[in-house]
Short mmCIF file of C-alpha atoms in Angstrom, two decimals:
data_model
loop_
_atom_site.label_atom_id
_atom_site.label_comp_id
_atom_site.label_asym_id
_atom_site.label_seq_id
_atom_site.Cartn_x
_atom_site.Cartn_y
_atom_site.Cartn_z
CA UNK D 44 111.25 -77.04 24.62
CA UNK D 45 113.98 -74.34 23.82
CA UNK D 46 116.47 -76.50 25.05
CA UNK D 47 115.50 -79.78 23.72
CA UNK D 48 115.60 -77.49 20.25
CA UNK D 49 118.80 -76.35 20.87
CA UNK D 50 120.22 -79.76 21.98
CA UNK D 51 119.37 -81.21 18.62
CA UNK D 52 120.66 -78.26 16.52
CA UNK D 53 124.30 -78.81 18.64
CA UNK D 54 124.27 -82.01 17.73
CA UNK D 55 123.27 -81.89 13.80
CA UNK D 56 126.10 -79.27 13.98
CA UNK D 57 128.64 -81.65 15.34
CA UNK D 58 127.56 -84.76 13.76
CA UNK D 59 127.82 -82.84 10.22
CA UNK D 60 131.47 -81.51 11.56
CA UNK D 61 132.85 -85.27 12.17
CA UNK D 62 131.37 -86.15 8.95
CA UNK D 63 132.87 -83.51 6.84
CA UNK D 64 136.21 -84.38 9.05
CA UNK D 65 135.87 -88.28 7.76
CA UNK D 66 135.69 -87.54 4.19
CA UNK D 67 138.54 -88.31 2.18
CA UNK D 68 139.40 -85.05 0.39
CA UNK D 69 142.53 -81.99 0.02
CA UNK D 70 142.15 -80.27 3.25
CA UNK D 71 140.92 -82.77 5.61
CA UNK D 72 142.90 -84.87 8.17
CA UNK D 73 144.11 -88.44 7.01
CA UNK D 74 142.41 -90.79 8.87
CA UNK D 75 144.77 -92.68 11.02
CA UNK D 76 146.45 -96.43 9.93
CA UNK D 77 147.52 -98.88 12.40
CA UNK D 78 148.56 -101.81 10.53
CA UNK D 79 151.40 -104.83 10.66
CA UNK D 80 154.37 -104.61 9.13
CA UNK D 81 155.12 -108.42 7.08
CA UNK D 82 157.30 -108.82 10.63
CA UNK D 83 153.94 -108.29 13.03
CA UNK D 84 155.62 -105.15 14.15
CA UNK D 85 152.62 -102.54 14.09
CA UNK D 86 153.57 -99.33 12.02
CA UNK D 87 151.28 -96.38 12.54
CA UNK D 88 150.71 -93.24 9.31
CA UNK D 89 150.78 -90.81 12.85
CA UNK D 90 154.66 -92.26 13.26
CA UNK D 91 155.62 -90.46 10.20
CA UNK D 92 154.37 -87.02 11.22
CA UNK D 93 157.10 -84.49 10.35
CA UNK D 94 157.44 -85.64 6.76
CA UNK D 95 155.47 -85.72 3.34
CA UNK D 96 153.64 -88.74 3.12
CA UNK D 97 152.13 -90.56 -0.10
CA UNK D 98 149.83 -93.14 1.11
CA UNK D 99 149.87 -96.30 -1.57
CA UNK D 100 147.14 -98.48 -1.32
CA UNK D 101 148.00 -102.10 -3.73
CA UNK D 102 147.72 -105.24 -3.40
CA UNK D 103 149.67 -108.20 -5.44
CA UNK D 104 146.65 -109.33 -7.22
CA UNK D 105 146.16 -105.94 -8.81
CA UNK D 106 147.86 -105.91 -12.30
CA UNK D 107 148.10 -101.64 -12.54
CA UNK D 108 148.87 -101.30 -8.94
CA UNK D 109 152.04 -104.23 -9.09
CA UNK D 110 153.16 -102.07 -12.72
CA UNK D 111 153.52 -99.26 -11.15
CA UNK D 112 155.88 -100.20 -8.30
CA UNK D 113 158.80 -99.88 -10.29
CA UNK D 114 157.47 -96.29 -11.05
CA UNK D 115 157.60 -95.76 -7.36
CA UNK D 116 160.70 -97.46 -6.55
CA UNK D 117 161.83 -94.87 -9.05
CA UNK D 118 160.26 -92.17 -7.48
CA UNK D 119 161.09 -93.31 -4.15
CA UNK D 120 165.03 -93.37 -5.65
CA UNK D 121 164.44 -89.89 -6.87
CA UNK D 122 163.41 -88.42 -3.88
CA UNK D 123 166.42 -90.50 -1.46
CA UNK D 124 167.65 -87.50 -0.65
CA UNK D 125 164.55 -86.22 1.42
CA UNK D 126 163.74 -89.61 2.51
CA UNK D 127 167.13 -89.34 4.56
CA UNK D 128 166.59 -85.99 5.87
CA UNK D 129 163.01 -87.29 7.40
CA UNK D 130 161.03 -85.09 4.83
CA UNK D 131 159.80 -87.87 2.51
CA UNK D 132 158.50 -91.12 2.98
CA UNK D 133 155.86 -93.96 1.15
CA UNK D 134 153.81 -96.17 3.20
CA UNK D 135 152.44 -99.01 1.20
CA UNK D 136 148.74 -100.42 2.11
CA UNK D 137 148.07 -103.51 0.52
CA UNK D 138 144.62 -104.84 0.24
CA UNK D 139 146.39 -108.90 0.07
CA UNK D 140 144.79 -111.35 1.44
CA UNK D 141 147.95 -113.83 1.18
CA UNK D 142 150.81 -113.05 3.20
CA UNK D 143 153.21 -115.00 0.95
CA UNK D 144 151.52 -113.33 -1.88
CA UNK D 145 152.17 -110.00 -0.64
CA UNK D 146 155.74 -110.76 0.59
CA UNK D 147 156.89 -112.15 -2.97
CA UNK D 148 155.91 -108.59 -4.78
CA UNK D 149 157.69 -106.98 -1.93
CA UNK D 150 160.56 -108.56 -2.74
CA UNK D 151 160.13 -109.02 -6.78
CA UNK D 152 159.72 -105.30 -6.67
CA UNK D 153 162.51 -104.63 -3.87
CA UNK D 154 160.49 -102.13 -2.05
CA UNK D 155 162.55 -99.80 0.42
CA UNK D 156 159.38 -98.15 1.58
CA UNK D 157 157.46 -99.33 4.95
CA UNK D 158 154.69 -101.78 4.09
CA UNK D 159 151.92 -102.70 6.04
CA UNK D 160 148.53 -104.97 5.66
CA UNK D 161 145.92 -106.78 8.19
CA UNK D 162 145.48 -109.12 5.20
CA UNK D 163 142.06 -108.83 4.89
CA UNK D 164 141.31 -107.88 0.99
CA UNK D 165 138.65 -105.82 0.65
CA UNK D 166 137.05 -106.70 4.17
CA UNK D 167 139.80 -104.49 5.41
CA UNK D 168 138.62 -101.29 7.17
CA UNK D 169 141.23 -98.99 5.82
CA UNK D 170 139.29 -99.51 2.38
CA UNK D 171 136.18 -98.00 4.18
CA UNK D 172 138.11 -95.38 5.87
CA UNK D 173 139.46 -94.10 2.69
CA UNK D 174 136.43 -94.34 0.52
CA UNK D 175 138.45 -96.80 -1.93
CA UNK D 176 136.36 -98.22 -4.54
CA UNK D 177 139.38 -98.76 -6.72
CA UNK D 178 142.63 -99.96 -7.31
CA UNK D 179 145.88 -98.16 -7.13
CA UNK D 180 144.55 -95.80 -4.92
CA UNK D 181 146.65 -93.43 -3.22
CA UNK D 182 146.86 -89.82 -0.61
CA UNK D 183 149.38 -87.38 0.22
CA UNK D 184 149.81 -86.17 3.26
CA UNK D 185 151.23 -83.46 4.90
CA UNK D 186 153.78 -82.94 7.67
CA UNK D 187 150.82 -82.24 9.95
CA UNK D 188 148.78 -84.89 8.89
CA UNK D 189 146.46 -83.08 6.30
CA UNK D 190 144.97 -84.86 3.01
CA UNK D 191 146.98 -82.83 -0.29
CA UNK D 192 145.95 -84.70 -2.88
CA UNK D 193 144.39 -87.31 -3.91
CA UNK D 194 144.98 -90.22 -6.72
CA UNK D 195 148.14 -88.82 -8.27
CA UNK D 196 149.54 -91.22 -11.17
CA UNK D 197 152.69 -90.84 -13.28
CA UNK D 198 154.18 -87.83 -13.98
CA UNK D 199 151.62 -85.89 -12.35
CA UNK D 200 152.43 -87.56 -9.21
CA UNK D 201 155.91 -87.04 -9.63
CA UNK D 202 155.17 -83.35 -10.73
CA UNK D 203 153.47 -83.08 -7.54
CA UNK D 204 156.30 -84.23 -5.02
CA UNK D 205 158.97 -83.03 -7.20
CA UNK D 206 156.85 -79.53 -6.55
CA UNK D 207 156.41 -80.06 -2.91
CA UNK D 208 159.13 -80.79 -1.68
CA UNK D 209 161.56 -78.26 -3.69
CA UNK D 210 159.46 -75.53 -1.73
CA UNK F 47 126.70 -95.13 -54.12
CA UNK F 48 129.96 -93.64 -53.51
CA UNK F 49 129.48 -94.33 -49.75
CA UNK F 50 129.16 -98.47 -50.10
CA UNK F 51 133.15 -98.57 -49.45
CA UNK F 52 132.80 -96.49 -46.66
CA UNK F 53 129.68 -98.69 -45.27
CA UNK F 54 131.39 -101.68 -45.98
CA UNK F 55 134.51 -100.66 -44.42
CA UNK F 56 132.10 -99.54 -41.18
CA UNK F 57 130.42 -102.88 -40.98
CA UNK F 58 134.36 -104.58 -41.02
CA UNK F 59 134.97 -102.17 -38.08
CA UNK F 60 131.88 -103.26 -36.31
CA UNK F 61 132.08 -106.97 -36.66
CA UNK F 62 135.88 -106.89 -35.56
CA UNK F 63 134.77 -105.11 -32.50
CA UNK F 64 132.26 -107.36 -32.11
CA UNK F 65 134.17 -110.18 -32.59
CA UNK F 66 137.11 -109.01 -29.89
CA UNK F 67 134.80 -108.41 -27.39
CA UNK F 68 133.59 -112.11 -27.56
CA UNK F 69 137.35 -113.67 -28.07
CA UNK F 70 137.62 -111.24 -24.67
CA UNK F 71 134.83 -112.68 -22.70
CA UNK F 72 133.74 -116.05 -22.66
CA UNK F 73 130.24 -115.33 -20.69
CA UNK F 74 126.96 -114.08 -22.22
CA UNK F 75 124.93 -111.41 -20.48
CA UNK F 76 121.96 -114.02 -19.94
CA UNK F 77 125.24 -116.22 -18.06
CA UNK F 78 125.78 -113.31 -15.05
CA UNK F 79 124.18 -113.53 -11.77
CA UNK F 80 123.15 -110.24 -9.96
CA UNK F 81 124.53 -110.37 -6.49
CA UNK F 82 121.15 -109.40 -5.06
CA UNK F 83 119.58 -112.34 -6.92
CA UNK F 84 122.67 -115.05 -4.97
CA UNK F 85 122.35 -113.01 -2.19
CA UNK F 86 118.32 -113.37 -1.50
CA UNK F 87 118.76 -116.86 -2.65
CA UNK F 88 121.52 -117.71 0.18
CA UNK F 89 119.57 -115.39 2.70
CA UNK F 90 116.55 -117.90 2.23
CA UNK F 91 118.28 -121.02 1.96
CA UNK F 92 117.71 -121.58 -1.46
CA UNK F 93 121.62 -121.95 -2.31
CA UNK F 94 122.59 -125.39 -1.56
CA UNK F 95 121.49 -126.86 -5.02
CA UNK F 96 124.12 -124.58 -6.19
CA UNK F 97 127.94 -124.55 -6.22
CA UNK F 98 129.34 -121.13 -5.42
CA UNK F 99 132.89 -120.79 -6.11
CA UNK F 100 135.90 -117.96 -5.36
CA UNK F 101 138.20 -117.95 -8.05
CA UNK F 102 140.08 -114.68 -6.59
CA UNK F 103 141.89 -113.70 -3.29
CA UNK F 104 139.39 -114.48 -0.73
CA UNK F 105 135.85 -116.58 -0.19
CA UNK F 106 133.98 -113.85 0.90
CA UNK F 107 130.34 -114.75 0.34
CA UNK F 108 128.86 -117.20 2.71
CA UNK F 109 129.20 -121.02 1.54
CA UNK F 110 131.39 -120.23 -1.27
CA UNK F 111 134.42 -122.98 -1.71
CA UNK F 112 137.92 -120.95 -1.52
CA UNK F 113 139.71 -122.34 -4.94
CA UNK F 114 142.10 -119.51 -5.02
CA UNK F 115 143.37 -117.33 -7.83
CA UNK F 116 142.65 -118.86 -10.88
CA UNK F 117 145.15 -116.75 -12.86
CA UNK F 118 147.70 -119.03 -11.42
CA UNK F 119 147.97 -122.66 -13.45
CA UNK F 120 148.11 -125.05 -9.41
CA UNK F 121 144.83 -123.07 -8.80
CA UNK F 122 142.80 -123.41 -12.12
CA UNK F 123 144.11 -127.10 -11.57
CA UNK F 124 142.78 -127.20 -8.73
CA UNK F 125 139.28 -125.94 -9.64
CA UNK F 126 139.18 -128.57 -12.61
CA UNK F 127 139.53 -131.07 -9.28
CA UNK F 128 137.32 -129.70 -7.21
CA UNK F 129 134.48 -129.99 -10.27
CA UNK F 130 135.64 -133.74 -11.43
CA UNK F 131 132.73 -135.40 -10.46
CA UNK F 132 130.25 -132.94 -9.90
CA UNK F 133 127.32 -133.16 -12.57
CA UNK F 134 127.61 -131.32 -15.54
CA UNK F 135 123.75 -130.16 -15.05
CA UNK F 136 124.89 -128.42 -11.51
CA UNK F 137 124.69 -124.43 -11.43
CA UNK F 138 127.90 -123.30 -10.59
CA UNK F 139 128.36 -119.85 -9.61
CA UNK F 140 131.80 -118.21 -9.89
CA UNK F 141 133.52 -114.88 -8.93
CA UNK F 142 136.46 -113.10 -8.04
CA UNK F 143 135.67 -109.42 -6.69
CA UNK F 144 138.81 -108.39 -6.76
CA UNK F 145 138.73 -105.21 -9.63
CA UNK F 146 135.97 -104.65 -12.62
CA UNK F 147 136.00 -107.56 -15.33
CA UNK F 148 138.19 -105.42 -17.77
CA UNK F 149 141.31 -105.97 -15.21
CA UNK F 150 140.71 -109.05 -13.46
CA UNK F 151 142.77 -111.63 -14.52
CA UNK F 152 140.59 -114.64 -12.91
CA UNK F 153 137.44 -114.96 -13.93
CA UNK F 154 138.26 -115.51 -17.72
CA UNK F 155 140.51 -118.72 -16.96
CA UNK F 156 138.06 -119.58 -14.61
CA UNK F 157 134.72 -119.33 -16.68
CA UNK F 158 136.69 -120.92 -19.52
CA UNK F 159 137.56 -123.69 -17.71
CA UNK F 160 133.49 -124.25 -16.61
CA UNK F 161 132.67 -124.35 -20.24
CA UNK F 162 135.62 -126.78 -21.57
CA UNK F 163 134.50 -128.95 -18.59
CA UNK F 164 130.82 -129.17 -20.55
CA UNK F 165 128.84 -127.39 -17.97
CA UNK F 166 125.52 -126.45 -18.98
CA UNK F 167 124.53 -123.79 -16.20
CA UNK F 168 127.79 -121.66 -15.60
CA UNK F 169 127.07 -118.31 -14.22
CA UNK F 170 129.88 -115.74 -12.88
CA UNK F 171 128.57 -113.39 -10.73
CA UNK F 172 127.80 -109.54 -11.95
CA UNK F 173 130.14 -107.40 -9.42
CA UNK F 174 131.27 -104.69 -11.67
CA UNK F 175 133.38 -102.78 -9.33
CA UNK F 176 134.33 -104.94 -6.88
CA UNK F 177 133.37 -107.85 -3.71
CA UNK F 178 133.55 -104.30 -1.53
CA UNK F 179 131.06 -102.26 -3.28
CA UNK F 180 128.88 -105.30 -4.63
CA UNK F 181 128.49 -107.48 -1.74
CA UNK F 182 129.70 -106.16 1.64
CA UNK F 183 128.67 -102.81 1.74
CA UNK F 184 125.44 -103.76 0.76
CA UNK F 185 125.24 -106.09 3.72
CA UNK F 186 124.76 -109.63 1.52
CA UNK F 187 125.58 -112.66 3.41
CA UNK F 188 129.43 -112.94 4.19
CA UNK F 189 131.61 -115.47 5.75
#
């Protein structure tokens, strides 16, 4: 009886460990993205281990999320300095559905950054693995892998890599 | 009596407010459909006197007809086709799912169109959030 007890407290324990691991919040591990590139090539958020990651999830059908790409691209010009020594890097998510959709606001916007979708809209499973309820959404992620924040916007976000990466 | 300006001025406020929020949204509450209500009506069968229509990125709901985003002038087009010869006594169900109703740029062209066409039961369906959180996670039928 002990045992059966004890069996059932282990796995409580564990099952409340992996759920605490899942949830999207400062501190926990990103959950992984394995996703096609607009070229089929699969890019993975593990590939860019080794460098400060901020996680934009968009799509082209989302007014805020396409007005703030030029924000970004700013950003993203800001920062070209770490993004050639490896220490920065954006990986767009979109939540399209239409691939030529999704390919014209890559190009309208001229996005540098790596972009990936499975073109699903909100059937997508990255949507449930982040918890998204809302669009823009986005993480930051550290060199290991590790959730730092959370739904950064404007300056704050820019406050906030600006910050990071001067350390 | 020194407050009637200030009333007055109040009530301008109010009807102004009033008045935006209908120039902003051509539906009445009584015209939304709760997704539970489409969804125990499609889970019984009890759908196909009704016209269920996506007027955003994707036909997620079971039986709906894929118009596309109705933002765009080929695809509102397109819906005024699709509803040509349909009777005007039909209930046609719309939606879009893709962000809440303050930012989603289809379902106003779309709902508009439904009325200028002389329908007499338009209904948009009530996902305040989005297809993900109204429909899918709750399990509703899906294509």
């Amino acid at each position: 009886m002990k045992k059966i007890f004890l069996f059932f407290l282990i796995i409580l324990f564990t099952e409340n460990l992996f759920a605490q691991n899942n949830e999207i919040k400062a501190g926990n591990p990103a959950p992984e993205i394995a996703l096609p590139a607009p070229d089929g090539q699969i890019i993975t958020l593990s590939s860019l281990k080794g460098k400060l990651v901020l996680i934009d999830f968009w799509a082209s059908w989302c007014p805020p999320c396409v007005k703030e790409q030029p924000e970004l691209n700013a950003l993203y010009e800001k920062q070209s300095k770490n993004v050639k020594a490896g220490k920065f890097e954006i990986l767009g998510v979109s939540i399209d559905k239409n691939k030529e959709n999704w390919e014209k606001a890559i190009k309208r916007f001229k996005i540098p950054w790596p972009q990936v979708s499975d073109l699903k809209f909100w059937k997508s499973p990255v949507t449930s693995d982040y918890g998204i309820e809302d669009l823009p959404f986005n993480v930051i992620v550290d060199e290991q892998g590790i959730i730092v924040a959370i739904n950064l916007h404007g300056k704050k976000l820019e406050d906030f890599i600006d910050h990071y990466l001067d350390k | 009596m020194k407050y009637i300006p200030v009333v007055i001025f109040a009530m301008l406020i109010w009807s102004n407010a009033i008045s935006a929020q209908q120039n902003r949204d051509p539906w009445s509450n009584g015209e939304l459909m709760e997704p539970s209500v489409l969804a125990s009506r499609i889970s019984q069968g009890k759908a196909n006197n009704m016209l269920i229509l996506a007027v955003g990125p994707d036909a997620l709901i079971k039986g709906s007809a894929d118009i596309g985003e109705a933002h765009e002038q080929s695809n509102l087009k397109k819906l005024k086709n699709y509803l040509k010869n349909v009777p005007k006594d039909k209930e046609v169900v719309i939606y879009c799912g893709c962000c809440p109703f303050d930012r989603c740029p289809n379902v106003r062209p779309a709902f508009r169109a439904l009325k200028e066409m002389g329908f007499k039961n338009p209904k948009l369906l009530n996902l305040p959030k989005n297809i993900k959180a109204n429909w899918l996670d709750k399990n509703y039928p899906s294509n």
